[in-house]
C-alpha positions as CSV (number, residue, x, y, z in Angstrom):
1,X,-8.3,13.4,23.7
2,X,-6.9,16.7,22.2
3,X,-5.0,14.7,19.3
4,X,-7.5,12.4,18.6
5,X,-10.2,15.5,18.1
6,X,-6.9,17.0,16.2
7,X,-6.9,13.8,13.7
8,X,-10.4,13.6,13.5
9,X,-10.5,17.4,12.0
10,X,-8.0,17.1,10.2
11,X,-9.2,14.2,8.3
12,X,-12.6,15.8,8.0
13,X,-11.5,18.8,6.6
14,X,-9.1,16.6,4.1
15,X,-12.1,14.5,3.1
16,X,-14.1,17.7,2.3
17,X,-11.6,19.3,0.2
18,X,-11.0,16.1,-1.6
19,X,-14.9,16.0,-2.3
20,X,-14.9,19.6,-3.5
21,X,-11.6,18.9,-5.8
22,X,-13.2,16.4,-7.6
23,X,-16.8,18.1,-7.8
24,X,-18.8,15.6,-5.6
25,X,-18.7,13.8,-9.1
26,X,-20.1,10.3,-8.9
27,X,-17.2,9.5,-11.8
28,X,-14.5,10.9,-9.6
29,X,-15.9,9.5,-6.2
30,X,-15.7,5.8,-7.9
31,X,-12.3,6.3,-9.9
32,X,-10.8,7.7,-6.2
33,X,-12.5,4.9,-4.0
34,X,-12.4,1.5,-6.4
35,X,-10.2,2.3,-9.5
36,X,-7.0,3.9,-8.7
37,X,-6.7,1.4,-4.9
38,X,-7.2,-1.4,-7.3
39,X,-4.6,-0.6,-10.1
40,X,-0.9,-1.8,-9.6
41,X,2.2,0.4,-10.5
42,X,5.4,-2.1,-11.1
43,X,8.2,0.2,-10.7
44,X,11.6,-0.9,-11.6
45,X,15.2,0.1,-9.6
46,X,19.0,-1.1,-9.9
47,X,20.9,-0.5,-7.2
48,X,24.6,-0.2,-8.2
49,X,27.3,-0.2,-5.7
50,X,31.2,-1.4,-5.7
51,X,30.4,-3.2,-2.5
52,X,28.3,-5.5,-4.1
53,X,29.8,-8.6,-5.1
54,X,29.7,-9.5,-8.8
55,X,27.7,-12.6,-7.8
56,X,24.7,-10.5,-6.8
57,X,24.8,-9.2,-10.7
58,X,21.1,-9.5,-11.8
59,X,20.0,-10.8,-8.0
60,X,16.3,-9.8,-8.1
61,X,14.8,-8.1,-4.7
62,X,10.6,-7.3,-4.6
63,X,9.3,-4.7,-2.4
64,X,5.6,-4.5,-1.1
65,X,4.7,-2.4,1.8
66,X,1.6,-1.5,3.4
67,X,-1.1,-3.6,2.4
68,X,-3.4,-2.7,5.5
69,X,-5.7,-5.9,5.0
70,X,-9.3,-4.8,6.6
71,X,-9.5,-1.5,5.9
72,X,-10.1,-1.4,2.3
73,X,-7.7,-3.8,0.7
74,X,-9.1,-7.3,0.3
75,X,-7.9,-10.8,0.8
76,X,-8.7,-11.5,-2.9
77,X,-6.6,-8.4,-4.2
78,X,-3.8,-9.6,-1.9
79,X,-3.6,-13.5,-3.1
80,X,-3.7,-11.4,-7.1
81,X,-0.6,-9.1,-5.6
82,X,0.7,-13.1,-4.7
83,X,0.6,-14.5,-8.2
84,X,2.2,-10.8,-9.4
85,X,5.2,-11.4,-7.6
86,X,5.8,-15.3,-7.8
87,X,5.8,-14.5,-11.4
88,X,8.5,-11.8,-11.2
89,X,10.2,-14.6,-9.6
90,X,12.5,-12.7,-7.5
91,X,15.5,-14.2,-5.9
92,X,14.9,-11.9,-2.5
93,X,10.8,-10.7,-1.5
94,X,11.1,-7.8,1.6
95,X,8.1,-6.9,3.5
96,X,8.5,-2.8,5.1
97,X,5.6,-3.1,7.2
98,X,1.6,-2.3,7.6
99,X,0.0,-5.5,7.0
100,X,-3.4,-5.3,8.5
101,X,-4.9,-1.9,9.2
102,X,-6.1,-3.5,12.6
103,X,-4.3,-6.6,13.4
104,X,-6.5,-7.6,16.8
105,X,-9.6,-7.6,14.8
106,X,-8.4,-9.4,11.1
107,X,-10.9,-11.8,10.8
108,X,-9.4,-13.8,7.7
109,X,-6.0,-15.0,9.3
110,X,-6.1,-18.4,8.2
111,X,-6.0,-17.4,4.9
112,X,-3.7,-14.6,5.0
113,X,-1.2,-17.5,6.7
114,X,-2.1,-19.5,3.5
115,X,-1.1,-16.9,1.0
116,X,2.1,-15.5,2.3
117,X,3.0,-19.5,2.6
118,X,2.8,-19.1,-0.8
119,X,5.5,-16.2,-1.8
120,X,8.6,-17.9,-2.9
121,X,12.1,-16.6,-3.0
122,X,15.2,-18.6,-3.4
123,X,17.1,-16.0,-1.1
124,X,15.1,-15.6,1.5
125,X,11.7,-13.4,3.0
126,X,12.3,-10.5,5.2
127,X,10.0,-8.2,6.9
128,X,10.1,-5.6,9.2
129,X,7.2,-3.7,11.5
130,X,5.5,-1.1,10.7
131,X,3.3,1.2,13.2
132,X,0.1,-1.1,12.3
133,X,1.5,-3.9,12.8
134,X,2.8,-2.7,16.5
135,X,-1.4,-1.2,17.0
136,X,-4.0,-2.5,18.6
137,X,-1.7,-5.2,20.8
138,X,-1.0,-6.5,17.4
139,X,3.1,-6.8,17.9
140,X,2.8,-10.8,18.2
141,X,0.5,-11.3,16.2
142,X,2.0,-9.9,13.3
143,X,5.2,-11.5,14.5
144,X,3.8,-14.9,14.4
145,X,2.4,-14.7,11.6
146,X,5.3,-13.7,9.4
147,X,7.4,-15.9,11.5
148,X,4.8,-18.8,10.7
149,X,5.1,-18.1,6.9
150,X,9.2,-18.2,7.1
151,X,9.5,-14.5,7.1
152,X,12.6,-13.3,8.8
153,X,11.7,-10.6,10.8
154,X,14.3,-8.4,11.1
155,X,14.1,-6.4,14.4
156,X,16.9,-4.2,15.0
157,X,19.0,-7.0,13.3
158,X,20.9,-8.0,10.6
159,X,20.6,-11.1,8.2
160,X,23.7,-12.4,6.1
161,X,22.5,-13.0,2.4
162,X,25.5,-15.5,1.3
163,X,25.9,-17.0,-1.9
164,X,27.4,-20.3,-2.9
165,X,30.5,-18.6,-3.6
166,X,30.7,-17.4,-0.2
167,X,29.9,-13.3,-1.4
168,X,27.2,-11.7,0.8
169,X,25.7,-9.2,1.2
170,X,23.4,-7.8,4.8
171,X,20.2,-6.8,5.0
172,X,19.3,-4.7,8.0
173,X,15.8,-4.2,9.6
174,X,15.0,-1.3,12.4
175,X,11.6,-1.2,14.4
176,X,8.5,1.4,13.2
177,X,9.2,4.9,14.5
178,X,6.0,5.7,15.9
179,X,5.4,3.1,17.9
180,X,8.6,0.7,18.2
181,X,12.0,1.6,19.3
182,X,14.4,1.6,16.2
183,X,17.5,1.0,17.3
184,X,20.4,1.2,14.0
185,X,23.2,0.6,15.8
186,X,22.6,-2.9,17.8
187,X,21.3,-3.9,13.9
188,X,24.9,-3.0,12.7
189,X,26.6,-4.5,16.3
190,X,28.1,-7.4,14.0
191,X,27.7,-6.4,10.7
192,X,30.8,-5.9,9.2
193,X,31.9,-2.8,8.0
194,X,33.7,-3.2,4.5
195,X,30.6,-5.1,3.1
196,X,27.4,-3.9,1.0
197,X,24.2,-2.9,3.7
198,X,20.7,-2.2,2.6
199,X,18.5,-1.1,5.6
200,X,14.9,-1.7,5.9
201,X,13.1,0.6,7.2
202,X,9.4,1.8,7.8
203,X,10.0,5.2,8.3
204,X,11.5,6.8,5.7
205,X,12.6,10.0,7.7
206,X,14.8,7.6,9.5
207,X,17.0,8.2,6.3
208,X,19.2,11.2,7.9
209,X,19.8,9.6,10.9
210,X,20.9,6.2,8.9
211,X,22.9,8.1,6.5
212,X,25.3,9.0,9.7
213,X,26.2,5.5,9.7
214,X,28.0,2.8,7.4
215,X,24.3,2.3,5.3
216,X,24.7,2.0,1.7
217,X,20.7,1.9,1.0
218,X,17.6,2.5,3.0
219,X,14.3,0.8,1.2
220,X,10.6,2.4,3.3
221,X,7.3,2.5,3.3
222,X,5.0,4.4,5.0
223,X,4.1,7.2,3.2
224,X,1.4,5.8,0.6
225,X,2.9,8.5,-1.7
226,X,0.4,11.1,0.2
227,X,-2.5,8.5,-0.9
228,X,-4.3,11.8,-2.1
229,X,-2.3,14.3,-4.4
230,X,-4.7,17.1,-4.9
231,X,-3.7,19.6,-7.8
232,X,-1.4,22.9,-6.6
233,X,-1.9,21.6,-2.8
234,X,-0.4,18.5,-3.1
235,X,-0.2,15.2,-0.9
236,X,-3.5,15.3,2.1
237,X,-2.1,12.4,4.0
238,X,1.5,12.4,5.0
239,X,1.8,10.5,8.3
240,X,4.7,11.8,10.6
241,X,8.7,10.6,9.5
242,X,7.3,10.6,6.0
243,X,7.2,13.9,5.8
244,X,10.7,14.7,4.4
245,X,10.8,11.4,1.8
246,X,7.1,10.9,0.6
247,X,7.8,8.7,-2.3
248,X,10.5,7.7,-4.7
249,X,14.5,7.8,-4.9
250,X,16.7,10.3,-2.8
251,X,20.8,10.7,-1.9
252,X,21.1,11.8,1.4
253,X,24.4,13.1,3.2
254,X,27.5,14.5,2.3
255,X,28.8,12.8,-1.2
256,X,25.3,11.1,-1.3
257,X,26.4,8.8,0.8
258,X,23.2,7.2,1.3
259,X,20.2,6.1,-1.7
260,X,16.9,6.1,0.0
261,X,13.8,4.8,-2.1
262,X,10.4,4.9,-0.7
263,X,7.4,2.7,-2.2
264,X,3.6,4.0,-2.1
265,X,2.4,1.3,-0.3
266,X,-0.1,-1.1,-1.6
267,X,-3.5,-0.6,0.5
268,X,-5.0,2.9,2.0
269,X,-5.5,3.9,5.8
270,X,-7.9,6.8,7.3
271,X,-9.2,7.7,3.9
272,X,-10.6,4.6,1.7
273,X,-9.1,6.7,-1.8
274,X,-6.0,6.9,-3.5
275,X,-5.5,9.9,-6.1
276,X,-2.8,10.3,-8.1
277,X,-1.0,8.0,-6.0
278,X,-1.5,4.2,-7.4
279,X,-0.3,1.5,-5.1
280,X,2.9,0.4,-5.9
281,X,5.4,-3.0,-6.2
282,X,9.0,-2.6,-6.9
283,X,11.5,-4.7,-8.3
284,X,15.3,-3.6,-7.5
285,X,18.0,-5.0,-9.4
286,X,21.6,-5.9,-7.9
287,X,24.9,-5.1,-9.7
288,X,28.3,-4.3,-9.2
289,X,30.5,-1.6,-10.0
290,X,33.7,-3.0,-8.5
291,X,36.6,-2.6,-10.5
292,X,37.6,-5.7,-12.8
């Protein structure tokens, strides 16, 4: 009861100074609540690495995270963020978790089904959970649904990207930190060592404990950029293991042994604004630095 009160403050008190910030403008009250959720930031990332084969030179990979369907972000926004990423036409689309704010009470599944059918990569569809999707008994759920749309959904485990020349490369997936039980080494159990890894992970705090093991790259979510960046107090929301890595590229460990890049998330949770802090889709680019 104690945290819940805690939460509830805290939000209240993060709600009134956002109000204040902006003046209880009506202009700023509409931008924060309808304009900024609705715009779309296409962020672009190459991920260089001598462990990458030169077969995965130009491989496209597209990264949406945190949708939260039901809370503020619509069905109709969703089947637009679709279209956007069909027409990237990546080779390789991962999911890092947060689909529906409330999984047990989504209404429109059907149709959700319908439009992640719909998302089309050559190379496969990977997901992994995030705390929403493990909330309100909505672990199978989400499952099945990803599942049912030829997701892989990579549970502490490891999936082989192979080419027809026989290179590969390994995507790795770890459960939500906050309510799963991430577990990096039984996803690396028969992953071998000497090949290129890219972890997938919620959580991007998660990065200094990955970056103790043979990880190349860790791609989260999460952390909605701090959904609202108020001027000299900076980000209101930042949910715990975000708190470290709220958004964008970092090198963590000794010789920056491990690039960690964290997307803003697409939808809002707890407060229905985004400031400063537009929802975000990234495209990361494969290629090798292997000598010749």
């Amino acid at each position: 009861m104690m945290a819940k009160q805690s939460r509830r403050t805290f939000l209240k008190r993060s709600f009134g100074s956002f109000l204040t910030v902006l003046g209880v403008s009506s202009g700023g009250y509409l931008y924060a609540n309808r304009i900024e959720p609705s715009l779309l930031d296409i962020q672009e990332q190459q991920i260089k690495h001598p462990l990458i084969p030169k077969g995965f030179n130009g491989i496209k990979m597209v990264q949406f995270s945190d949708t939260h369907l039901g809370f503020q972000y619509t069905l109709n926004q969703f089947k637009g963020l679709v279209d956007k990423i069909n027409t990237i036409q990546p080779d390789i689309i991962i999911f890092t978790g947060d689909l529906m704010d409330e999984p047990n009470k989504y209404k429109e599944m059907n149709k959700l089904v319908g439009l992640l059918e719909k998302l089309h990569a050559p190379l496969g569809k990977y997901c992994i959970f995030g705390n929403h999707d493990h909330g309100g008994y909505g672990s199978d759920i989400y499952r099945n649904i990803m599942e049912t749309t030829n997701f892989s959904v990579l549970l502490n485990a490891a999936k082989e990207i192979k080419l027809k020349d026989g290179s590969a490369i390994f995507l790795l997936g770890i459960d939500d930190a906050m309510l799963g039980r991430p577990n990096l080494p039984l996803a690396l159990k028969n992953v071998p060592r000497d090949c290129f890894k890219i972890l997938l992970s919620h959580a991007p705090d998660l990065a200094e404990t990955a970056a103790q093991y043979p990880v190349n790259w860790q791609i989260s979510g999460h952390s909605h950029g701090g959904q609202v960046k108020l001027p000299f107090i900076g980000p209101l929301v930042i949910p715990p293991y975000a708190k470290n890595y709220p958004e964008g590229l970092y090198t963590i460990g000794n010789n920056h042994k491990l690039t960690l890049y964290v997307n803003r998330g697409i939808g809002t949770t707890r407060l229905p604004f985004r400031f400063m802090s537009k929802p975000e889709l990234t495209i990361f680019t494969l290629f090798s630095t292997e000598d010749k």
